[in-house]
XYZ file of N, CA, C and O in Angstrom:
848
model
N 16.839 -38.039 178.438
C 16.694 -37.909 177.121
C 17.220 -38.788 175.994
O 17.938 -38.537 175.425
N 15.947 -39.565 175.827
C 17.012 -40.416 174.953
C 15.990 -39.811 173.408
O 14.555 -39.670 173.605
N 17.447 -40.000 172.387
C 16.903 -39.655 171.318
C 17.480 -39.810 170.128
O 18.811 -40.170 170.316
N 17.162 -39.853 168.865
C 18.143 -40.081 167.885
C 19.656 -38.745 167.965
O 19.644 -37.430 168.694
N 20.387 -38.333 166.678
C 21.525 -38.237 167.617
C 20.960 -36.831 166.529
O 20.710 -37.189 165.025
N 21.230 -35.674 166.576
C 21.589 -34.709 165.808
C 22.588 -33.538 164.640
O 23.641 -34.707 166.032
N 22.852 -32.813 164.296
C 24.306 -32.993 164.260
C 24.815 -31.701 164.789
O 26.357 -32.831 164.738
N 24.461 -31.097 165.208
C 25.267 -30.597 166.949
C 25.363 -31.762 167.710
O 26.604 -30.933 168.163
N 25.098 -32.864 167.904
C 25.483 -33.605 168.910
C 27.100 -34.210 168.194
O 27.463 -34.526 169.620
N 27.641 -34.085 166.902
C 28.010 -34.971 166.472
C 29.855 -34.772 167.083
O 30.329 -35.894 167.249
N 29.965 -33.636 168.086
C 31.489 -33.667 168.667
C 31.505 -34.582 170.003
O 32.224 -34.833 170.395
N 30.226 -33.933 170.204
C 29.791 -34.430 172.100
C 30.119 -36.202 171.573
O 30.059 -36.774 172.929
N 29.382 -36.914 170.334
C 29.474 -38.146 170.604
C 30.409 -38.143 170.354
O 31.287 -39.453 170.914
N 31.539 -38.003 169.460
C 32.369 -38.373 168.724
C 34.073 -38.718 170.418
O 34.691 -39.799 170.329
N 34.303 -37.309 171.244
C 34.566 -37.130 172.368
C 34.086 -38.766 172.774
O 35.496 -39.003 174.007
N 32.493 -38.386 173.086
C 32.463 -39.812 174.322
C 33.546 -41.548 174.507
O 33.120 -41.923 174.668
N 32.591 -41.441 172.670
C 32.610 -42.746 172.394
C 34.729 -42.796 172.532
O 34.902 -44.154 172.721
N 35.905 -41.908 171.815
C 36.449 -41.787 171.965
C 37.018 -42.837 173.851
O 38.052 -42.777 174.913
N 36.308 -41.563 174.573
C 36.769 -41.407 175.563
C 36.573 -43.699 176.610
O 37.356 -43.968 177.683
N 34.946 -43.408 175.923
C 34.454 -44.986 176.901
C 35.152 -45.775 176.081
O 35.600 -46.988 177.086
N 35.474 -45.452 175.296
C 36.293 -47.138 173.741
C 37.530 -47.127 173.669
O 37.864 -47.448 172.740
N 37.759 -45.768 173.700
C 39.818 -45.780 173.587
C 39.954 -45.535 172.153
O 40.714 -47.189 171.294
N 38.697 -45.378 171.081
C 39.973 -45.937 169.138
C 39.924 -44.414 169.005
O 39.225 -42.807 170.051
N 40.057 -44.119 167.940
C 40.322 -43.010 167.029
C 39.228 -42.652 166.474
O 38.070 -42.877 166.505
N 39.395 -41.102 166.967
C 37.856 -40.275 166.238
C 38.164 -40.596 164.629
O 36.617 -41.227 164.216
N 39.309 -41.389 163.542
C 38.748 -41.764 162.654
C 38.261 -42.744 162.590
O 37.145 -42.739 161.813
N 38.322 -44.029 163.507
C 37.334 -44.791 163.928
C 35.437 -44.914 163.969
O 35.177 -45.368 163.234
N 35.898 -44.018 165.049
C 34.237 -43.496 165.500
C 34.316 -42.867 164.171
O 32.652 -43.245 164.280
N 34.589 -42.461 163.956
C 33.395 -41.492 162.582
C 33.091 -42.326 161.416
O 32.258 -42.677 161.076
N 34.108 -43.397 160.705
C 34.220 -44.805 159.692
C 32.685 -45.398 160.516
O 31.335 -45.501 159.894
N 32.873 -45.394 161.897
C 31.175 -46.817 162.351
C 30.070 -45.543 162.692
O 29.013 -45.962 162.098
N 30.308 -44.208 162.997
C 29.207 -43.734 162.532
C 28.167 -43.479 161.816
O 27.317 -43.718 161.386
N 29.328 -42.536 160.690
C 28.894 -42.512 159.065
C 28.413 -43.384 158.212
O 27.689 -43.093 157.660
N 29.379 -44.270 158.250
C 29.550 -45.478 157.307
C 29.271 -46.661 157.104
O 27.804 -47.395 157.212
N 29.108 -47.640 158.951
C 28.872 -48.384 159.647
C 27.358 -48.599 159.631
O 25.954 -49.536 158.957
N 26.875 -47.693 160.407
C 25.680 -47.404 160.772
C 24.974 -46.159 160.060
O 23.639 -46.864 159.307
N 25.297 -45.579 160.300
C 24.306 -43.797 159.121
C 23.817 -43.145 160.054
O 23.781 -43.268 161.449
N 24.469 -42.228 160.028
C 24.468 -40.621 161.028
C 22.908 -41.005 161.580
O 22.277 -40.041 162.690
N 21.879 -41.374 160.838
C 20.308 -41.108 161.079
C 19.623 -42.456 161.696
O 18.712 -42.607 161.927
N 20.628 -42.577 161.715
C 20.728 -44.612 163.227
C 21.538 -43.952 164.463
O 21.857 -45.303 165.664
N 21.929 -43.401 164.910
C 22.473 -42.772 165.748
C 21.642 -42.157 167.301
O 21.029 -41.871 166.881
N 21.247 -42.932 168.599
C 20.503 -42.868 169.652
C 21.939 -42.244 170.495
O 22.950 -43.042 170.952
N 21.309 -41.459 171.160
C 21.726 -40.771 172.499
C 20.901 -40.584 173.702
O 19.933 -41.135 173.695
N 21.638 -40.291 174.485
C 21.070 -39.974 176.507
C 21.582 -38.870 176.648
O 22.606 -38.600 176.299
N 20.470 -37.772 176.806
C 21.370 -36.963 177.492
C 20.449 -36.937 178.360
O 19.788 -36.715 178.967
N 22.434 -35.886 179.244
C 21.418 -35.950 180.526
C 22.252 -34.895 180.991
O 23.725 -34.440 181.530
N 21.565 -33.377 181.792
C 21.967 -32.141 182.372
C 22.404 -31.166 181.191
O 23.452 -30.570 181.354
N 21.277 -31.435 179.515
C 22.705 -30.934 178.375
C 23.318 -31.508 178.507
O 24.152 -30.166 177.402
N 24.258 -32.070 178.265
C 25.006 -33.210 177.484
C 24.664 -34.805 177.430
O 24.049 -35.559 177.906
N 25.715 -35.534 176.307
C 25.543 -36.113 176.124
C 27.088 -37.623 176.484
O 27.332 -37.429 177.079
N 25.861 -38.067 177.382
C 25.471 -39.149 178.322
C 26.243 -40.701 177.873
O 26.597 -41.822 178.227
N 25.251 -40.626 176.456
C 25.488 -42.174 176.599
C 25.147 -42.432 174.617
O 24.446 -41.067 173.923
N 25.593 -43.669 173.561
C 25.223 -43.044 172.799
C 25.777 -45.275 172.323
O 26.450 -45.843 173.210
N 24.211 -45.295 171.048
C 24.317 -46.475 170.158
C 24.283 -46.448 168.887
O 23.155 -45.168 168.868
N 24.509 -47.387 168.177
C 24.519 -47.284 166.879
C 23.480 -48.206 166.822
O 23.026 -49.927 167.186
N 22.920 -48.305 166.026
C 21.335 -49.361 165.139
C 21.142 -49.836 163.402
O 21.397 -48.781 163.008
N 23.546 -50.518 163.918
C 23.128 -51.150 162.257
C 22.153 -52.034 162.032
O 21.405 -52.656 162.164
N 21.302 -51.653 160.232
C 20.198 -52.004 160.155
C 21.246 -53.464 158.986
O 21.844 -53.683 158.781
N 20.490 -54.983 159.533
C 20.414 -55.678 159.222
C 19.373 -56.694 159.109
O 18.554 -56.369 159.075
N 20.080 -58.109 158.204
C 18.968 -58.938 158.012
C 18.827 -59.919 158.388
O 19.676 -60.655 158.943
N 18.069 -61.138 158.434
C 18.077 -62.115 159.028
C 17.352 -63.366 158.079
O 16.421 -63.430 158.204
N 17.656 -64.189 157.346
C 16.634 -64.635 156.416
C 15.490 -64.808 155.955
O 14.109 -64.985 155.761
N 15.896 -63.174 155.407
C 15.119 -62.537 154.576
C 13.990 -60.759 155.820
O 13.156 -60.303 155.051
N 13.893 -61.592 156.795
C 13.866 -60.090 158.537
C 15.283 -58.967 158.208
O 15.898 -59.330 159.166
N 13.693 -58.028 158.741
C 14.250 -56.523 158.645
C 15.196 -56.543 160.410
O 14.210 -57.263 161.076
N 15.914 -56.286 161.377
C 16.503 -55.895 162.171
C 17.667 -55.089 162.373
O 18.080 -54.212 161.809
N 18.102 -55.267 164.230
C 19.090 -54.285 164.309
C 20.603 -54.913 164.860
O 20.264 -54.989 165.362
N 21.392 -54.375 164.659
C 22.665 -54.475 165.432
C 23.035 -53.674 166.179
O 23.401 -52.861 165.874
N 22.460 -54.095 167.685
C 23.272 -52.636 167.868
C 25.264 -52.458 168.379
O 26.078 -53.580 168.825
N 25.308 -51.935 168.626
C 26.937 -51.798 168.036
C 27.055 -50.709 168.902
O 27.233 -49.523 169.170
N 28.987 -50.875 169.421
C 29.084 -48.701 170.317
C 27.927 -48.421 171.200
O 28.404 -47.199 171.636
N 27.968 -49.555 171.935
C 26.914 -49.063 173.287
C 27.720 -48.514 174.339
O 28.775 -48.992 174.377
N 27.881 -47.447 174.374
C 29.037 -47.115 175.486
C 28.009 -45.583 175.836
O 27.669 -45.308 175.692
N 29.041 -45.279 177.919
C 28.263 -43.674 178.503
C 28.334 -44.254 179.701
O 28.584 -45.434 180.705
N 27.910 -43.430 180.747
C 28.692 -43.421 181.648
C 26.399 -44.554 183.106
O 26.112 -43.759 183.253
N 27.813 -45.639 183.124
C 26.529 -45.829 184.566
C 25.036 -46.194 184.348
O 24.776 -46.330 182.298
N 24.555 -47.927 184.470
C 24.175 -49.132 183.593
C 23.013 -48.528 183.296
O 22.173 -48.942 182.453
N 22.434 -47.859 184.360
C 21.067 -46.795 184.854
C 21.228 -46.535 183.039
O 19.807 -46.544 182.166
N 21.226 -45.397 182.867
C 21.378 -44.952 181.745
C 21.891 -46.104 180.011
O 21.161 -45.606 179.361
N 22.631 -46.962 180.551
C 22.583 -47.407 179.156
C 21.285 -48.190 178.945
O 21.027 -48.342 177.448
N 20.945 -48.812 179.965
C 19.395 -50.196 180.243
C 18.076 -49.079 179.378
O 17.602 -49.446 178.350
N 17.660 -47.637 179.927
C 16.840 -47.039 178.716
C 17.200 -46.490 177.684
O 16.757 -46.911 176.589
N 19.010 -46.404 177.066
C 18.749 -45.815 175.974
C 18.599 -46.647 175.222
O 18.305 -47.188 173.933
N 18.714 -48.679 176.097
C 18.825 -49.861 174.567
C 16.916 -50.159 175.150
O 16.633 -50.316 173.852
N 16.725 -49.752 175.395
C 14.897 -49.584 175.591
C 14.591 -48.579 174.901
O 13.392 -49.530 174.082
N 15.168 -47.560 174.931
C 14.451 -46.668 174.084
C 14.714 -46.818 172.473
O 14.186 -46.594 171.914
N 15.602 -47.744 172.199
C 15.812 -47.925 170.501
C 15.630 -48.822 170.421
O 15.478 -49.150 169.028
N 14.819 -50.452 170.852
C 14.510 -51.519 170.954
C 13.268 -50.726 170.059
O 12.332 -51.092 169.730
N 12.603 -50.226 170.952
C 11.039 -49.325 170.639
C 10.579 -48.721 169.189
O 9.824 -49.542 168.829
N 11.414 -48.265 169.308
C 11.900 -46.817 168.006
C 11.978 -47.707 167.111
O 11.251 -48.514 165.753
N 13.138 -48.588 166.789
C 13.317 -49.646 166.061
C 11.749 -51.030 165.176
O 11.897 -51.249 164.192
N 11.352 -51.070 167.331
C 10.141 -51.451 166.773
C 9.221 -51.103 165.882
O 8.709 -51.561 164.830
N 8.967 -49.695 165.991
C 8.269 -48.883 164.925
C 8.561 -49.209 164.010
O 7.524 -49.198 163.632
N 9.734 -48.885 164.195
C 9.962 -48.440 162.290
C 10.204 -50.908 161.804
O 10.488 -50.788 160.492
N 9.830 -51.766 162.044
C 9.431 -52.316 161.602
C 10.548 -53.682 161.811
O 10.976 -54.604 161.484
N 12.022 -53.242 162.693
C 12.462 -54.069 162.944
C 12.074 -55.181 163.715
O 11.251 -55.755 164.604
N 12.615 -56.589 163.405
C 12.041 -57.685 164.345
C 12.958 -58.311 165.056
O 12.417 -59.683 165.814
N 14.163 -58.145 165.016
C 15.109 -58.542 166.456
C 15.568 -57.248 166.342
O 16.442 -57.172 165.849
N 16.660 -57.912 167.307
C 17.697 -57.255 167.570
C 18.964 -57.614 168.400
O 18.873 -58.551 168.926
N 20.307 -57.835 167.986
C 21.524 -58.569 168.502
C 22.053 -57.629 169.257
O 22.355 -56.934 169.241
N 22.396 -57.779 170.211
C 23.563 -56.963 171.213
C 24.861 -57.400 170.479
O 25.339 -57.847 170.090
N 25.308 -55.781 171.305
C 26.588 -55.689 171.253
C 27.987 -56.635 171.422
O 28.703 -57.198 170.801
N 27.868 -56.603 172.458
C 29.194 -57.985 172.783
C 28.911 -58.497 174.657
O 28.058 -58.683 175.118
N 29.816 -59.240 174.475
C 30.311 -60.233 175.907
C 29.790 -59.217 177.101
O 29.211 -60.146 178.343
N 30.831 -58.374 176.850
C 30.857 -57.457 177.820
C 29.324 -57.119 178.553
O 29.367 -56.629 179.855
N 28.337 -56.910 178.177
C 27.180 -56.238 178.347
C 26.309 -57.160 178.686
O 25.123 -56.573 178.471
N 26.528 -58.450 179.072
C 25.647 -59.920 178.512
C 24.542 -59.472 179.374
O 23.827 -59.927 179.460
N 25.470 -58.935 180.660
C 24.092 -58.879 181.800
C 23.383 -57.895 183.052
O 22.256 -58.672 182.367
N 23.658 -56.879 181.421
C 22.569 -56.270 181.051
C 20.976 -56.242 180.421
O 20.446 -55.975 180.362
N 22.009 -56.803 179.337
C 21.501 -57.271 178.353
C 20.319 -58.352 178.480
O 18.745 -58.660 177.738
N 20.524 -59.252 178.750
C 19.357 -60.292 179.287
C 19.176 -59.862 180.913
O 17.656 -60.601 181.079
N 19.270 -58.773 181.107
C 17.715 -58.236 182.346
C 16.714 -57.435 181.239
O 15.640 -57.581 181.420
N 17.100 -57.333 179.711
C 16.361 -56.571 179.083
C 15.636 -57.650 178.206
O 14.747 -57.423 177.677
N 16.281 -59.076 178.286
C 14.901 -59.927 177.810
C 16.117 -60.543 176.262
O 14.780 -61.619 175.635
N 17.547 -60.239 176.427
C 17.851 -60.731 175.166
C 17.773 -62.135 175.305
O 18.726 -62.003 176.628
N 18.425 -62.279 174.539
C 18.283 -64.295 175.015
C 19.414 -64.705 174.118
O 19.699 -64.246 172.448
N 20.584 -65.515 174.641
C 21.367 -66.135 173.022
C 20.599 -66.677 171.968
O 19.512 -67.532 172.637
N 21.416 -67.265 170.602
C 20.574 -67.430 169.736
C 21.167 -68.456 168.218
O 21.015 -69.137 167.900
N 22.597 -67.780 169.246
C 23.659 -68.393 168.246
C 24.710 -68.961 168.717
O 25.625 -69.372 169.865
N 25.389 -69.734 168.796
C 26.807 -71.149 169.276
C 27.582 -70.756 168.517
O 27.309 -70.615 167.435
N 29.226 -70.956 169.076
C 30.210 -70.497 168.508
C 31.203 -71.814 169.273
O 30.868 -71.983 170.879
N 31.507 -72.374 168.641
C 32.340 -73.822 168.880
C 34.074 -73.059 168.404
O 34.341 -71.933 167.572
N 34.335 -73.460 169.340
C 36.060 -73.678 169.296
C 37.310 -74.582 169.343
O 36.612 -75.693 169.736
N 37.782 -74.940 168.119
C 37.711 -76.434 167.545
C 39.461 -75.974 167.278
O 39.849 -75.544 166.301
N 40.026 -76.619 167.963
C 41.651 -76.534 167.438
C 42.383 -77.898 166.943
O 41.199 -78.196 167.220
N 42.590 -77.700 165.716
C 43.159 -78.781 165.359
C 44.936 -78.932 165.311
O 45.682 -77.188 164.639
N 44.916 -79.431 164.472
C 47.327 -79.796 164.021
C 47.014 -79.468 162.646
O 46.022 -80.638 161.984
N 47.583 -79.201 161.980
C 47.712 -78.795 160.697
C 49.572 -78.836 159.548
O 49.746 -78.770 160.414
N 49.284 -80.159 158.658
C 50.045 -81.224 158.388
C 50.710 -80.208 157.099
O 49.362 -79.772 156.217
N 52.046 -78.998 157.587
C 52.679 -78.957 156.245
C 52.818 -79.809 154.860
O 52.884 -80.991 154.774
N 52.074 -79.358 153.610
C 52.514 -79.917 152.169
C 52.751 -78.907 151.138
O 52.424 -78.181 150.954
N 54.043 -79.301 150.916
C 54.924 -78.570 149.995
C 54.763 -78.813 148.837
O 55.084 -78.170 147.797
N 53.333 -80.198 148.436
C 52.998 -79.946 147.366
C 51.565 -78.680 147.069
O 51.026 -79.027 145.980
N 50.806 -78.183 148.531
C 49.528 -77.392 148.209
C 49.646 -76.567 147.271
O 50.466 -75.704 147.616
N 48.373 -76.458 146.953
C 48.579 -74.561 146.378
C 47.348 -74.160 147.011
O 46.086 -74.777 146.394
N 47.244 -73.000 146.707
C 45.959 -72.124 146.715
C 46.184 -71.151 146.450
O 47.261 -70.342 146.040
N 45.335 -70.595 146.511
C 44.667 -69.086 145.876
C 44.415 -67.842 147.091
O 43.373 -68.367 147.369
N 44.153 -66.893 146.757
C 44.235 -66.138 147.750
C 44.003 -64.947 147.969
O 44.967 -64.245 147.038
N 42.816 -64.919 147.261
C 42.322 -62.866 146.677
C 42.192 -62.160 147.672
O 41.333 -62.961 148.669
N 42.338 -60.648 147.007
C 41.253 -59.836 148.324
C 39.551 -59.819 148.095
O 39.353 -59.314 146.710
N 38.990 -60.631 148.799
C 37.309 -60.566 148.979
C 36.668 -59.410 148.595
O 37.744 -59.097 149.332
N 35.529 -59.068 147.501
C 35.180 -57.412 147.985
C 33.838 -57.900 148.501
O 33.305 -58.597 149.611
N 33.195 -56.749 149.485
C 32.238 -57.082 150.138
C 31.686 -57.007 150.046
O 30.648 -58.496 150.202
N 31.272 -57.495 148.536
C 29.604 -57.587 147.504
C 30.125 -59.717 147.672
O 29.272 -59.892 147.977
N 31.259 -59.878 147.791
C 31.826 -61.311 147.539
C 31.351 -61.696 148.821
O 30.533 -62.835 148.677
N 32.109 -61.280 149.204
C 31.832 -62.175 151.456
C 30.402 -61.662 151.332
O 30.019 -62.426 151.234
N 29.555 -60.966 150.957
C 27.760 -60.910 151.911
C 27.693 -62.262 150.936
O 26.973 -63.235 151.178
N 27.685 -62.542 149.320
C 27.359 -63.514 148.658
C 27.897 -64.368 149.454
O 26.648 -65.284 149.488
N 29.031 -64.927 149.806
C 29.949 -66.586 150.600
C 28.419 -66.330 151.623
O 28.316 -68.024 151.540
N 28.318 -65.594 152.203
C 27.627 -66.430 154.105
C 26.745 -66.083 154.064
O 26.081 -67.092 154.207
N 25.904 -65.371 152.497
C 24.028 -65.544 151.575
C 23.854 -67.064 151.601
O 23.752 -67.580 152.361
N 25.257 -68.062 151.559
C 25.034 -69.178 150.565
C 25.290 -70.373 151.836
O 24.682 -71.209 151.856
N 26.500 -69.796 152.412
C 27.447 -70.900 153.458
C 27.548 -70.470 154.562
O 27.252 -71.565 155.742
N 26.191 -68.695 154.906
C 25.656 -69.450 155.654
C 24.404 -68.700 157.313
O 23.948 -67.190 157.114
N 23.694 -69.149 155.611
C 22.428 -68.498 155.332
C 21.086 -67.509 156.990
O 21.044 -66.912 157.460
N 21.574 -68.542 158.405
C 20.793 -68.263 159.658
C 21.661 -67.817 160.063
O 21.813 -68.163 161.853
N 22.733 -65.701 159.782
C 22.977 -65.018 160.580
C 22.831 -64.330 160.102
O 22.304 -63.932 158.809
N 23.331 -63.138 161.088
C 22.941 -62.652 160.781
C 23.861 -60.801 159.344
O 24.621 -62.064 159.450
N 22.661 -61.072 158.220
C 23.403 -60.663 156.862
C 23.294 -58.891 157.446
O 22.220 -58.099 157.778
N 24.327 -58.450 156.680
C 25.012 -56.741 156.666
C 24.456 -56.427 155.358
O 25.249 -57.723 154.320
N 24.736 -54.972 154.877
C 24.342 -54.407 153.506
C 25.765 -54.617 152.715
O 26.697 -54.213 152.950
N 26.194 -54.991 151.180
C 27.600 -54.125 150.991
C 28.266 -53.500 151.612
O 29.443 -53.576 151.793
N 27.395 -52.308 151.318
C 27.807 -51.824 151.230
C 28.356 -50.778 153.235
O 29.768 -50.833 153.241
N 28.105 -51.540 154.174
C 28.098 -52.199 155.558
C 29.620 -52.498 155.343
O 30.343 -53.449 156.532
N 29.245 -53.943 154.862
C 30.038 -54.888 155.110
C 31.857 -54.561 154.733
O 32.642 -55.014 154.418
N 31.788 -52.972 153.155
C 32.543 -52.741 153.492
C 33.935 -52.028 154.247
O 34.979 -52.211 154.661
N 32.928 -51.963 154.814
C 33.220 -50.723 156.438
C 34.884 -52.026 157.380
O 35.727 -51.800 157.406
N 33.859 -53.078 157.385
C 33.908 -53.819 158.208
C 35.329 -55.173 157.655
O 35.992 -55.636 158.004
N 34.935 -55.101 155.870
C 36.010 -56.090 155.144
C 37.606 -54.635 155.425
O 38.591 -55.787 155.479
N 36.892 -53.447 155.110
C 38.445 -52.586 155.832
C 38.785 -52.736 157.494
O 40.226 -53.126 156.530
N 38.554 -52.998 158.360
C 38.633 -52.775 158.992
C 39.559 -54.393 160.044
O 40.971 -54.318 159.792
N 39.011 -55.361 158.629
C 39.997 -56.767 158.771
C 40.674 -56.651 157.929
O 42.206 -57.063 158.280
N 41.321 -55.812 156.928
C 42.633 -56.166 156.011
C 43.367 -55.647 156.998
O 43.826 -56.066 156.813
N 43.261 -54.804 156.930
C 44.276 -53.444 158.202
C 44.305 -53.670 158.892
O 45.478 -53.572 159.701
N 44.147 -54.926 159.876
C 44.199 -56.042 160.845
C 44.996 -57.354 160.177
O 45.523 -58.130 161.900
N 45.477 -57.303 159.459
C 45.820 -58.767 158.443
C 45.212 -60.299 158.454
O 46.073 -60.745 158.428
N 43.835 -59.998 158.338
C 42.765 -60.826 157.660
C 43.256 -61.841 156.891
O 43.626 -60.518 155.557
N 43.333 -63.129 156.513
C 43.025 -62.803 155.358
C 41.887 -63.709 154.681
O 41.416 -64.371 155.960
N 40.964 -64.067 153.707
C 40.384 -64.820 153.195
C 40.472 -65.802 152.450
O 41.309 -65.389 151.256
N 39.948 -67.650 152.779
C 40.422 -68.093 151.761
C 39.064 -68.654 150.877
O 38.077 -68.847 152.381
N 38.780 -68.740 149.889
C 37.757 -69.520 149.607
C 37.638 -70.297 148.178
O 38.800 -70.542 147.533
N 36.727 -71.731 148.465
C 37.025 -72.053 147.292
C 34.851 -72.252 146.327
O 34.536 -71.393 147.277
N 34.511 -72.815 146.055
C 33.429 -73.819 144.872
C 32.350 -73.745 146.374
O 31.398 -74.046 146.385
N 33.368 -74.694 147.471
C 32.177 -75.266 148.237
C 32.355 -74.835 149.545
O 32.009 -75.195 151.066
N 32.890 -73.078 149.876
C 33.430 -72.977 151.341
C 33.897 -71.084 151.923
O 34.402 -71.235 150.639
N 34.114 -70.704 152.597
C 35.221 -70.239 152.813
C 35.686 -69.876 154.292
O 34.583 -70.746 155.246
N 36.241 -69.220 154.399
C 37.137 -68.581 155.753
C 37.319 -67.342 155.916
O 38.167 -67.035 154.907
N 37.449 -67.080 157.190
C 37.982 -65.350 157.292
C 38.950 -66.431 159.043
O 38.741 -66.155 159.311
N 40.756 -65.607 158.646
C 41.246 -65.857 159.477
C 42.988 -64.888 159.071
O 43.292 -63.619 158.693
N 43.584 -65.296 161.225
C 44.403 -64.513 161.502
C 45.947 -64.800 161.743
O 44.865 -66.435 162.093
N 46.387 -64.535 161.061
C 47.747 -66.014 161.110
C 48.350 -65.241 162.099
O 49.268 -63.924 162.437
N 49.227 -65.815 162.837
C 49.893 -65.200 164.288
C 51.231 -66.668 164.847
O 50.492 -67.182 165.212
N 52.399 -65.530 164.029
C 53.272 -67.068 164.031
C 53.126 -68.279 163.492
O 53.176 -67.607 161.967
N 52.939 -69.714 164.387
C 52.828 -70.576 163.600
C 51.337 -71.070 164.023
O 50.591 -72.247 163.406
N 50.549 -70.275 163.735
C 49.025 -70.593 164.355
C 48.543 -69.742 163.432
O 48.649 -68.560 163.456
N 47.184 -70.168 162.873
C 46.289 -69.378 162.005
C 44.724 -69.829 162.731
O 44.525 -70.006 163.691
N 43.858 -68.034 163.213
C 43.296 -68.442 164.031
C 41.791 -67.999 162.856
O 41.645 -66.973 162.627
N 41.361 -68.927 162.804
C 40.134 -68.386 162.185
C 38.961 -67.790 162.895
O 38.236 -68.850 163.727
N 38.078 -67.068 162.728
C 37.371 -65.852 163.154
C 36.042 -66.795 162.418
O 34.409 -66.143 162.689
N 35.325 -66.664 161.161
C 34.934 -67.337 160.712
C 35.099 -68.690 159.207
O 36.389 -68.037 158.488
N 34.444 -70.032 159.629
C 35.048 -70.599 158.053
C 33.219 -71.267 158.112
O 33.035 -72.342 160.191
N 32.919 -71.281 157.225
C 32.203 -72.356 156.981
C 31.920 -72.873 155.322
O 32.773 -71.562 154.288
N 30.977 -74.267 155.201
C 31.798 -75.219 153.896
C 30.249 -75.858 153.701
O 29.354 -76.107 154.931
N 30.919 -76.762 152.710
C 29.225 -77.051 152.649
C 29.331 -78.540 153.563
O 27.977 -78.446 154.136
N 30.539 -78.666 154.224
C 30.646 -80.210 154.618
C 31.689 -80.182 155.479
O 32.707 -78.910 154.780
N 32.462 -80.615 156.262
C 33.502 -81.027 157.131
C 34.178 -80.914 156.277
O 35.688 -80.860 156.360
N 33.851 -82.239 155.124
C 35.557 -82.077 154.175
C 36.245 -80.845 153.586
O 36.444 -80.195 153.007
N 35.108 -80.649 152.654
C 35.120 -78.685 152.399
C 36.025 -78.163 153.375
O 36.497 -77.016 152.636
N 35.385 -78.067 154.578
C 36.015 -77.188 155.290
C 38.048 -77.801 155.394
O 38.829 -77.081 155.884
N 37.440 -79.261 155.864
C 39.275 -79.483 155.968
C 40.148 -79.287 154.883
O 41.661 -78.624 155.058
N 39.582 -79.561 153.507
C 40.167 -78.411 152.176
C 40.747 -77.163 152.739
O 41.439 -76.968 151.475
N 39.921 -76.211 152.724
C 39.861 -74.587 153.275
C 41.102 -74.276 154.302
O 42.114 -73.846 153.852
């Protein structure tokens, strides 16, 4: 049986999440309570036990309401597929115009459900020369500010609310991310030894990206 999570399901959902995703109870609680909201958690019940779970995080894309699937986990591809079908049907009834899949690891399952690739991802390595005279300011960008930057420089991608972005941003900062921004763009990157790994970089043009 597929349904929304009830308060009494929460301990079992947390236990399943931890066993399937190898993440802490604190992380799971934050994802359920703050990132998605308990009213947006769907479960599959089998033999009176919680067998699968997925979060339906509200998002927008160019003004359209949609859903971001997150945390899909459970035993067996059939029950996961059924849970995805149920969630998509319920979200459509709620007015969601699109659904974003969770991760590349489950691409085969989701393609069978009619999902298609919608966003291109480029990986561009390049050398950066050290410049002793260069100056830059790096501030702790707030969740609201990051939402504004993404909406301005990357309007054709999925957007989170500031409240949900705060959860993502807290996780990024705790993982060592740095955000650099200017009047012409922004970037989110991690540093590992002598390399900078930009996970997101958007700017007005190539030159503005070079400056960042």
